[in-house]
């Protein structure tokens, strides 16, 4: 069953249920950025909240779109149900009470039915959020901390763990790139291409793939350091965040003393 038919099927199955006061589409569909690969993110407004009774109604509705092969009933979050059908239709629903709809905005939703005209009372859009300076400070320090663990991985011959370390460095770099663009519609984890620029994508694509060997680990860590640190330092300066310079100095001194790694010029 295609997404459009699934949306109609679920809507018709629930719109006459008294406890369900409204059903909206969120996520990519809510902001009009869906494509053939988008999942279905619903927001259900119920008088009683995320009850077992609602979960039963939701299961019955989703079952009409196909055989359910994955069902996470309020496991990840107490107000979230995740489902996947046999033809890999991904359907999520967030269950909120009318009082909790104040956190929603019209710009991020598409109304499927709305018995109490809740949509009309929502704010048009969310206010533009300022960068989380405390989290950014942690991210800068965490990147440097992971670099400082390189002698440990080399000394213990933990090259598989070093690959995992690179995964963390890559995620921190991606987080920084997204912060640089300040993309308004972040979407889910699988929407990176629309969140970063062509220059940023070229940077990521040029970074080496890492294999668990001593010969590959050190150059890869240095490549990530060279890509991340100058950008992060400039970004910190633009936001008035004090750069953890002493931590960085100690990290480079450790790498030089234990692995004879010189600090790249571009990282200054």
PDB file of C-alpha atoms in Angstrom:
ATOM      1  CA  UNK A   1       0.000   0.000   0.000  1.00  0.00           C
ATOM      2  CA  UNK A   2       1.402   3.410  -0.918  1.00  0.00           C
ATOM      3  CA  UNK A   3       1.697   6.226   1.595  1.00  0.00           C
ATOM      4  CA  UNK A   4      -1.220   8.293   0.325  1.00  0.00           C
ATOM      5  CA  UNK A   5      -3.598   5.323   0.526  1.00  0.00           C
ATOM      6  CA  UNK A   6      -2.268   4.392   3.961  1.00  0.00           C
ATOM      7  CA  UNK A   7      -2.907   7.915   5.250  1.00  0.00           C
ATOM      8  CA  UNK A   8      -6.481   7.817   3.973  1.00  0.00           C
ATOM      9  CA  UNK A   9      -7.056   4.320   5.405  1.00  0.00           C
ATOM     10  CA  UNK A  10      -5.822   5.237   8.884  1.00  0.00           C
ATOM     11  CA  UNK A  11      -7.739   8.520   8.882  1.00  0.00           C
ATOM     12  CA  UNK A  12     -11.040   6.861   7.965  1.00  0.00           C
ATOM     13  CA  UNK A  13     -10.534   4.165  10.587  1.00  0.00           C
ATOM     14  CA  UNK A  14     -10.200   6.733  13.395  1.00  0.00           C
ATOM     15  CA  UNK A  15     -12.174   9.845  12.528  1.00  0.00           C
ATOM     16  CA  UNK A  16     -15.409   8.580  14.128  1.00  0.00           C
ATOM     17  CA  UNK A  17     -13.792   7.492  17.416  1.00  0.00           C
ATOM     18  CA  UNK A  18     -15.104   9.859  20.128  1.00  0.00           C
ATOM     19  CA  UNK A  19     -11.924   9.976  22.199  1.00  0.00           C
ATOM     20  CA  UNK A  20      -9.741  10.965  19.228  1.00  0.00           C
ATOM     21  CA  UNK A  21     -10.347  14.666  18.783  1.00  0.00           C
ATOM     22  CA  UNK A  22      -7.851  15.347  15.989  1.00  0.00           C
ATOM     23  CA  UNK A  23      -5.324  13.608  13.764  1.00  0.00           C
ATOM     24  CA  UNK A  24      -2.457  15.448  12.110  1.00  0.00           C
ATOM     25  CA  UNK A  25       0.460  14.564   9.882  1.00  0.00           C
ATOM     26  CA  UNK A  26       3.834  15.775  11.136  1.00  0.00           C
ATOM     27  CA  UNK A  27       7.394  15.143  10.018  1.00  0.00           C
ATOM     28  CA  UNK A  28       8.155  15.567   6.322  1.00  0.00           C
ATOM     29  CA  UNK A  29       4.481  15.424   5.367  1.00  0.00           C
ATOM     30  CA  UNK A  30       3.624  18.099   7.890  1.00  0.00           C
ATOM     31  CA  UNK A  31       5.976  20.631   6.286  1.00  0.00           C
ATOM     32  CA  UNK A  32       5.420  19.521   2.682  1.00  0.00           C
ATOM     33  CA  UNK A  33       8.900  18.028   2.204  1.00  0.00           C
ATOM     34  CA  UNK A  34       7.923  14.375   1.859  1.00  0.00           C
ATOM     35  CA  UNK A  35       9.286  12.114  -0.828  1.00  0.00           C
ATOM     36  CA  UNK A  36       8.860   8.485  -1.866  1.00  0.00           C
ATOM     37  CA  UNK A  37      11.010   7.344   1.058  1.00  0.00           C
ATOM     38  CA  UNK A  38       9.350   9.324   3.852  1.00  0.00           C
ATOM     39  CA  UNK A  39       7.765   7.580   6.795  1.00  0.00           C
ATOM     40  CA  UNK A  40       4.368   8.567   8.192  1.00  0.00           C
ATOM     41  CA  UNK A  41       4.489  10.657  11.348  1.00  0.00           C
ATOM     42  CA  UNK A  42       1.067  11.150  12.914  1.00  0.00           C
ATOM     43  CA  UNK A  43       0.054  13.261  15.900  1.00  0.00           C
ATOM     44  CA  UNK A  44      -3.143  12.066  17.554  1.00  0.00           C
ATOM     45  CA  UNK A  45      -4.966  14.340  19.996  1.00  0.00           C
ATOM     46  CA  UNK A  46      -6.963  12.288  22.477  1.00  0.00           C
ATOM     47  CA  UNK A  47      -8.961  13.280  25.523  1.00  0.00           C
ATOM     48  CA  UNK A  48      -7.312  10.570  27.628  1.00  0.00           C
ATOM     49  CA  UNK A  49      -3.746  10.628  26.295  1.00  0.00           C
ATOM     50  CA  UNK A  50      -1.647   7.541  25.443  1.00  0.00           C
ATOM     51  CA  UNK A  51      -3.893   4.857  26.908  1.00  0.00           C
ATOM     52  CA  UNK A  52      -4.126   1.140  26.170  1.00  0.00           C
ATOM     53  CA  UNK A  53      -7.516   1.829  24.602  1.00  0.00           C
ATOM     54  CA  UNK A  54      -5.958   4.225  22.091  1.00  0.00           C
ATOM     55  CA  UNK A  55      -3.129   1.780  21.386  1.00  0.00           C
ATOM     56  CA  UNK A  56      -5.704  -0.879  20.520  1.00  0.00           C
ATOM     57  CA  UNK A  57      -7.543   1.478  18.148  1.00  0.00           C
ATOM     58  CA  UNK A  58      -4.271   2.497  16.541  1.00  0.00           C
ATOM     59  CA  UNK A  59      -3.174  -1.112  16.059  1.00  0.00           C
ATOM     60  CA  UNK A  60      -6.462  -1.908  14.370  1.00  0.00           C
ATOM     61  CA  UNK A  61      -6.152   1.115  12.056  1.00  0.00           C
ATOM     62  CA  UNK A  62      -2.535   0.422  11.056  1.00  0.00           C
ATOM     63  CA  UNK A  63      -3.388  -3.259  10.507  1.00  0.00           C
ATOM     64  CA  UNK A  64      -5.700  -2.159   7.697  1.00  0.00           C
ATOM     65  CA  UNK A  65      -2.655  -0.925   5.758  1.00  0.00           C
ATOM     66  CA  UNK A  66      -0.842  -4.272   5.909  1.00  0.00           C
ATOM     67  CA  UNK A  67       0.569  -6.953   8.185  1.00  0.00           C
ATOM     68  CA  UNK A  68       2.386  -5.381  11.139  1.00  0.00           C
ATOM     69  CA  UNK A  69       5.849  -6.937  11.545  1.00  0.00           C
ATOM     70  CA  UNK A  70       7.216  -4.471  14.127  1.00  0.00           C
ATOM     71  CA  UNK A  71       5.194  -2.936  16.951  1.00  0.00           C
ATOM     72  CA  UNK A  72       6.801  -0.756  19.635  1.00  0.00           C
ATOM     73  CA  UNK A  73       4.009   0.306  21.938  1.00  0.00           C
ATOM     74  CA  UNK A  74       5.163   3.266  24.066  1.00  0.00           C
ATOM     75  CA  UNK A  75       8.594   1.698  24.517  1.00  0.00           C
ATOM     76  CA  UNK A  76      10.867   4.433  23.156  1.00  0.00           C
ATOM     77  CA  UNK A  77       8.794   7.265  24.638  1.00  0.00           C
ATOM     78  CA  UNK A  78       5.654   7.004  26.800  1.00  0.00           C
ATOM     79  CA  UNK A  79       3.569   8.821  24.184  1.00  0.00           C
ATOM     80  CA  UNK A  80       4.978   7.214  21.026  1.00  0.00           C
ATOM     81  CA  UNK A  81       3.982   4.092  19.088  1.00  0.00           C
ATOM     82  CA  UNK A  82       6.144   2.856  16.205  1.00  0.00           C
ATOM     83  CA  UNK A  83       5.035   0.315  13.612  1.00  0.00           C
ATOM     84  CA  UNK A  84       6.425  -1.251  10.437  1.00  0.00           C
ATOM     85  CA  UNK A  85       4.322  -3.304   8.033  1.00  0.00           C
ATOM     86  CA  UNK A  86       5.397  -6.238   5.866  1.00  0.00           C
ATOM     87  CA  UNK A  87       5.874  -3.972   2.819  1.00  0.00           C
ATOM     88  CA  UNK A  88       8.006  -1.682   5.026  1.00  0.00           C
ATOM     89  CA  UNK A  89       5.537   1.110   5.545  1.00  0.00           C
ATOM     90  CA  UNK A  90       6.872   2.966   8.599  1.00  0.00           C
ATOM     91  CA  UNK A  91       4.156   4.497  10.743  1.00  0.00           C
ATOM     92  CA  UNK A  92       4.737   6.488  13.938  1.00  0.00           C
ATOM     93  CA  UNK A  93       2.193   8.220  16.125  1.00  0.00           C
ATOM     94  CA  UNK A  94       2.701  10.674  18.960  1.00  0.00           C
ATOM     95  CA  UNK A  95      -0.274  10.793  21.311  1.00  0.00           C
ATOM     96  CA  UNK A  96      -1.001  14.088  23.051  1.00  0.00           C
ATOM     97  CA  UNK A  97      -3.866  15.557  25.058  1.00  0.00           C
ATOM     98  CA  UNK A  98      -5.576  18.811  23.994  1.00  0.00           C
ATOM     99  CA  UNK A  99      -3.595  20.681  26.669  1.00  0.00           C
ATOM    100  CA  UNK A 100      -0.316  19.401  25.191  1.00  0.00           C
ATOM    101  CA  UNK A 101      -1.040  20.754  21.709  1.00  0.00           C
ATOM    102  CA  UNK A 102       0.363  24.137  22.751  1.00  0.00           C
ATOM    103  CA  UNK A 103       3.785  22.774  21.805  1.00  0.00           C
ATOM    104  CA  UNK A 104       2.638  22.204  18.201  1.00  0.00           C
ATOM    105  CA  UNK A 105       2.587  24.707  15.323  1.00  0.00           C
ATOM    106  CA  UNK A 106       0.476  24.999  12.195  1.00  0.00           C
ATOM    107  CA  UNK A 107       3.588  25.252  10.033  1.00  0.00           C
ATOM    108  CA  UNK A 108       4.700  21.748  10.999  1.00  0.00           C
ATOM    109  CA  UNK A 109       1.350  19.966  10.666  1.00  0.00           C
ATOM    110  CA  UNK A 110      -1.235  18.924   8.122  1.00  0.00           C
ATOM    111  CA  UNK A 111      -4.716  18.357   9.545  1.00  0.00           C
ATOM    112  CA  UNK A 112      -6.444  15.083   8.591  1.00  0.00           C
ATOM    113  CA  UNK A 113      -9.435  15.636  10.844  1.00  0.00           C
ATOM    114  CA  UNK A 114      -9.915  18.172  13.621  1.00  0.00           C
ATOM    115  CA  UNK A 115     -13.244  17.951  15.410  1.00  0.00           C
ATOM    116  CA  UNK A 116     -12.507  20.780  17.866  1.00  0.00           C
ATOM    117  CA  UNK A 117     -10.656  23.131  15.479  1.00  0.00           C
ATOM    118  CA  UNK A 118      -7.459  22.727  17.491  1.00  0.00           C
ATOM    119  CA  UNK A 119      -5.343  23.585  14.469  1.00  0.00           C
ATOM    120  CA  UNK A 120      -6.786  27.107  14.282  1.00  0.00           C
ATOM    121  CA  UNK A 121      -5.522  27.953  17.770  1.00  0.00           C
ATOM    122  CA  UNK A 122      -1.936  26.804  17.217  1.00  0.00           C
ATOM    123  CA  UNK A 123       0.952  29.210  16.746  1.00  0.00           C
ATOM    124  CA  UNK A 124       1.908  29.646  13.067  1.00  0.00           C
ATOM    125  CA  UNK A 125       5.522  28.539  13.484  1.00  0.00           C
ATOM    126  CA  UNK A 126       8.042  27.923  16.212  1.00  0.00           C
ATOM    127  CA  UNK A 127      10.236  30.816  17.192  1.00  0.00           C
ATOM    128  CA  UNK A 128      13.729  30.475  15.773  1.00  0.00           C
ATOM    129  CA  UNK A 129      15.735  28.754  18.461  1.00  0.00           C
ATOM    130  CA  UNK A 130      19.149  30.022  19.438  1.00  0.00           C
ATOM    131  CA  UNK A 131      22.085  27.600  19.351  1.00  0.00           C
ATOM    132  CA  UNK A 132      22.478  25.572  22.519  1.00  0.00           C
ATOM    133  CA  UNK A 133      25.766  27.042  23.708  1.00  0.00           C
ATOM    134  CA  UNK A 134      26.201  24.588  26.552  1.00  0.00           C
ATOM    135  CA  UNK A 135      25.764  21.593  24.251  1.00  0.00           C
ATOM    136  CA  UNK A 136      28.111  23.062  21.660  1.00  0.00           C
ATOM    137  CA  UNK A 137      30.751  23.580  24.346  1.00  0.00           C
ATOM    138  CA  UNK A 138      30.386  19.916  25.284  1.00  0.00           C
ATOM    139  CA  UNK A 139      30.656  18.847  21.643  1.00  0.00           C
ATOM    140  CA  UNK A 140      33.894  20.781  21.135  1.00  0.00           C
ATOM    141  CA  UNK A 141      35.386  19.241  24.263  1.00  0.00           C
ATOM    142  CA  UNK A 142      34.126  15.749  23.377  1.00  0.00           C
ATOM    143  CA  UNK A 143      35.764  15.843  19.947  1.00  0.00           C
ATOM    144  CA  UNK A 144      39.101  16.774  21.496  1.00  0.00           C
ATOM    145  CA  UNK A 145      38.670  14.150  24.223  1.00  0.00           C
ATOM    146  CA  UNK A 146      38.125  11.394  21.649  1.00  0.00           C
ATOM    147  CA  UNK A 147      41.221  12.495  19.723  1.00  0.00           C
ATOM    148  CA  UNK A 148      43.142  12.247  22.982  1.00  0.00           C
ATOM    149  CA  UNK A 149      42.205   8.566  23.281  1.00  0.00           C
ATOM    150  CA  UNK A 150      44.125   7.661  20.137  1.00  0.00           C
ATOM    151  CA  UNK A 151      47.305   6.603  22.031  1.00  0.00           C
ATOM    152  CA  UNK A 152      45.196   4.257  24.135  1.00  0.00           C
ATOM    153  CA  UNK A 153      43.729   2.572  21.048  1.00  0.00           C
ATOM    154  CA  UNK A 154      47.148   2.261  19.451  1.00  0.00           C
ATOM    155  CA  UNK A 155      48.831   1.010  22.622  1.00  0.00           C
ATOM    156  CA  UNK A 156      46.227  -1.680  23.189  1.00  0.00           C
ATOM    157  CA  UNK A 157      45.934  -2.496  19.458  1.00  0.00           C
ATOM    158  CA  UNK A 158      42.218  -1.723  19.755  1.00  0.00           C
ATOM    159  CA  UNK A 159      41.775  -0.886  16.093  1.00  0.00           C
ATOM    160  CA  UNK A 160      38.129  -1.937  15.999  1.00  0.00           C
ATOM    161  CA  UNK A 161      37.409   0.468  18.850  1.00  0.00           C
ATOM    162  CA  UNK A 162      39.327   3.121  16.923  1.00  0.00           C
ATOM    163  CA  UNK A 163      36.856   2.687  14.065  1.00  0.00           C
ATOM    164  CA  UNK A 164      34.060   3.290  16.571  1.00  0.00           C
ATOM    165  CA  UNK A 165      35.880   6.405  17.730  1.00  0.00           C
ATOM    166  CA  UNK A 166      35.926   7.702  14.174  1.00  0.00           C
ATOM    167  CA  UNK A 167      32.176   7.143  13.978  1.00  0.00           C
ATOM    168  CA  UNK A 168      31.785   9.497  16.962  1.00  0.00           C
ATOM    169  CA  UNK A 169      34.119  12.054  15.401  1.00  0.00           C
ATOM    170  CA  UNK A 170      32.099  11.920  12.186  1.00  0.00           C
ATOM    171  CA  UNK A 171      28.815  12.458  14.016  1.00  0.00           C
ATOM    172  CA  UNK A 172      30.256  15.449  15.873  1.00  0.00           C
ATOM    173  CA  UNK A 173      31.483  16.902  12.586  1.00  0.00           C
ATOM    174  CA  UNK A 174      28.051  16.433  11.004  1.00  0.00           C
ATOM    175  CA  UNK A 175      26.411  18.103  13.996  1.00  0.00           C
ATOM    176  CA  UNK A 176      28.732  21.066  13.562  1.00  0.00           C
ATOM    177  CA  UNK A 177      27.986  21.351   9.842  1.00  0.00           C
ATOM    178  CA  UNK A 178      24.242  21.348  10.482  1.00  0.00           C
ATOM    179  CA  UNK A 179      24.671  24.032  13.135  1.00  0.00           C
ATOM    180  CA  UNK A 180      26.579  26.134  10.599  1.00  0.00           C
ATOM    181  CA  UNK A 181      23.673  26.075   8.142  1.00  0.00           C
ATOM    182  CA  UNK A 182      20.977  26.623  10.793  1.00  0.00           C
ATOM    183  CA  UNK A 183      18.575  24.585   8.630  1.00  0.00           C
ATOM    184  CA  UNK A 184      14.986  25.328   9.716  1.00  0.00           C
ATOM    185  CA  UNK A 185      13.469  21.923   8.882  1.00  0.00           C
ATOM    186  CA  UNK A 186      15.859  19.382  10.358  1.00  0.00           C
ATOM    187  CA  UNK A 187      13.632  16.349   9.796  1.00  0.00           C
ATOM    188  CA  UNK A 188      14.838  12.896  10.719  1.00  0.00           C
ATOM    189  CA  UNK A 189      18.282  11.336  10.704  1.00  0.00           C
ATOM    190  CA  UNK A 190      17.985  10.290   7.032  1.00  0.00           C
ATOM    191  CA  UNK A 191      17.634  13.822   5.636  1.00  0.00           C
ATOM    192  CA  UNK A 192      21.245  14.998   5.778  1.00  0.00           C
ATOM    193  CA  UNK A 193      21.557  16.077   2.135  1.00  0.00           C
ATOM    194  CA  UNK A 194      19.023  18.863   2.489  1.00  0.00           C
ATOM    195  CA  UNK A 195      20.581  20.152   5.718  1.00  0.00           C
ATOM    196  CA  UNK A 196      24.110  20.855   4.527  1.00  0.00           C
ATOM    197  CA  UNK A 197      25.710  22.698   1.629  1.00  0.00           C
ATOM    198  CA  UNK A 198      27.526  21.239  -1.355  1.00  0.00           C
ATOM    199  CA  UNK A 199      30.841  22.366   0.129  1.00  0.00           C
ATOM    200  CA  UNK A 200      30.044  20.596   3.377  1.00  0.00           C
ATOM    201  CA  UNK A 201      29.070  17.414   1.538  1.00  0.00           C
ATOM    202  CA  UNK A 202      32.339  17.512  -0.408  1.00  0.00           C
ATOM    203  CA  UNK A 203      34.204  17.784   2.888  1.00  0.00           C
ATOM    204  CA  UNK A 204      32.453  14.716   4.325  1.00  0.00           C
ATOM    205  CA  UNK A 205      32.787  12.665   1.156  1.00  0.00           C
ATOM    206  CA  UNK A 206      36.534  13.349   0.977  1.00  0.00           C
ATOM    207  CA  UNK A 207      37.214  11.965   4.457  1.00  0.00           C
ATOM    208  CA  UNK A 208      38.806   8.514   4.426  1.00  0.00           C
ATOM    209  CA  UNK A 209      36.890   5.340   5.080  1.00  0.00           C
ATOM    210  CA  UNK A 210      38.477   3.688   8.083  1.00  0.00           C
ATOM    211  CA  UNK A 211      39.605   0.093   8.320  1.00  0.00           C
ATOM    212  CA  UNK A 212      40.693  -1.460  11.629  1.00  0.00           C
ATOM    213  CA  UNK A 213      44.440  -1.290  11.089  1.00  0.00           C
ATOM    214  CA  UNK A 214      47.208   0.805  12.588  1.00  0.00           C
ATOM    215  CA  UNK A 215      48.146   2.183   9.159  1.00  0.00           C
ATOM    216  CA  UNK A 216      44.618   3.501   8.558  1.00  0.00           C
ATOM    217  CA  UNK A 217      43.622   4.757  12.005  1.00  0.00           C
ATOM    218  CA  UNK A 218      46.151   7.547  12.560  1.00  0.00           C
ATOM    219  CA  UNK A 219      45.696   9.272   9.157  1.00  0.00           C
ATOM    220  CA  UNK A 220      41.928   9.062   9.535  1.00  0.00           C
ATOM    221  CA  UNK A 221      41.935  10.653  12.986  1.00  0.00           C
ATOM    222  CA  UNK A 222      44.164  13.448  11.708  1.00  0.00           C
ATOM    223  CA  UNK A 223      41.878  13.988   8.704  1.00  0.00           C
ATOM    224  CA  UNK A 224      38.892  14.417  11.000  1.00  0.00           C
ATOM    225  CA  UNK A 225      40.864  16.721  13.278  1.00  0.00           C
ATOM    226  CA  UNK A 226      41.859  18.856  10.303  1.00  0.00           C
ATOM    227  CA  UNK A 227      38.260  19.016   9.052  1.00  0.00           C
ATOM    228  CA  UNK A 228      36.665  19.742  12.419  1.00  0.00           C
ATOM    229  CA  UNK A 229      38.878  21.835  14.640  1.00  0.00           C
ATOM    230  CA  UNK A 230      39.345  24.992  12.518  1.00  0.00           C
ATOM    231  CA  UNK A 231      35.626  25.172  11.736  1.00  0.00           C
ATOM    232  CA  UNK A 232      34.630  24.520  15.323  1.00  0.00           C
ATOM    233  CA  UNK A 233      37.029  27.185  16.576  1.00  0.00           C
ATOM    234  CA  UNK A 234      35.621  29.767  14.164  1.00  0.00           C
ATOM    235  CA  UNK A 235      32.057  28.790  15.048  1.00  0.00           C
ATOM    236  CA  UNK A 236      32.783  29.052  18.763  1.00  0.00           C
ATOM    237  CA  UNK A 237      34.253  32.505  18.241  1.00  0.00           C
ATOM    238  CA  UNK A 238      31.189  33.648  16.278  1.00  0.00           C
ATOM    239  CA  UNK A 239      28.947  32.636  19.196  1.00  0.00           C
ATOM    240  CA  UNK A 240      31.158  33.949  21.963  1.00  0.00           C
ATOM    241  CA  UNK A 241      31.979  30.467  23.284  1.00  0.00           C
ATOM    242  CA  UNK A 242      35.345  30.178  24.963  1.00  0.00           C
ATOM    243  CA  UNK A 243      37.396  27.659  23.027  1.00  0.00           C
ATOM    244  CA  UNK A 244      38.865  24.827  25.167  1.00  0.00           C
ATOM    245  CA  UNK A 245      42.367  25.780  24.138  1.00  0.00           C
ATOM    246  CA  UNK A 246      44.185  24.265  27.107  1.00  0.00           C
ATOM    247  CA  UNK A 247      42.420  20.934  26.528  1.00  0.00           C
ATOM    248  CA  UNK A 248      43.397  21.000  22.860  1.00  0.00           C
ATOM    249  CA  UNK A 249      47.014  21.818  23.708  1.00  0.00           C
ATOM    250  CA  UNK A 250      47.177  18.911  26.156  1.00  0.00           C
ATOM    251  CA  UNK A 251      45.688  16.583  23.528  1.00  0.00           C
ATOM    252  CA  UNK A 252      48.245  17.526  20.868  1.00  0.00           C
ATOM    253  CA  UNK A 253      51.083  17.221  23.409  1.00  0.00           C
ATOM    254  CA  UNK A 254      49.883  13.711  24.298  1.00  0.00           C
ATOM    255  CA  UNK A 255      49.731  12.667  20.636  1.00  0.00           C
ATOM    256  CA  UNK A 256      53.239  14.042  20.030  1.00  0.00           C
ATOM    257  CA  UNK A 257      54.767  12.444  23.117  1.00  0.00           C
ATOM    258  CA  UNK A 258      53.199   9.005  22.673  1.00  0.00           C
ATOM    259  CA  UNK A 259      52.766   8.644  18.919  1.00  0.00           C
ATOM    260  CA  UNK A 260      55.150  11.257  17.491  1.00  0.00           C
ATOM    261  CA  UNK A 261      52.184  12.977  15.815  1.00  0.00           C
ATOM    262  CA  UNK A 262      52.746  16.628  15.038  1.00  0.00           C
ATOM    263  CA  UNK A 263      49.889  19.064  15.239  1.00  0.00           C
ATOM    264  CA  UNK A 264      48.724  19.862  11.682  1.00  0.00           C
ATOM    265  CA  UNK A 265      49.323  23.474  10.706  1.00  0.00           C
ATOM    266  CA  UNK A 266      45.737  23.956   9.600  1.00  0.00           C
ATOM    267  CA  UNK A 267      44.532  23.045  13.113  1.00  0.00           C
ATOM    268  CA  UNK A 268      46.173  26.137  14.634  1.00  0.00           C
TER     269      UNK A 268
END
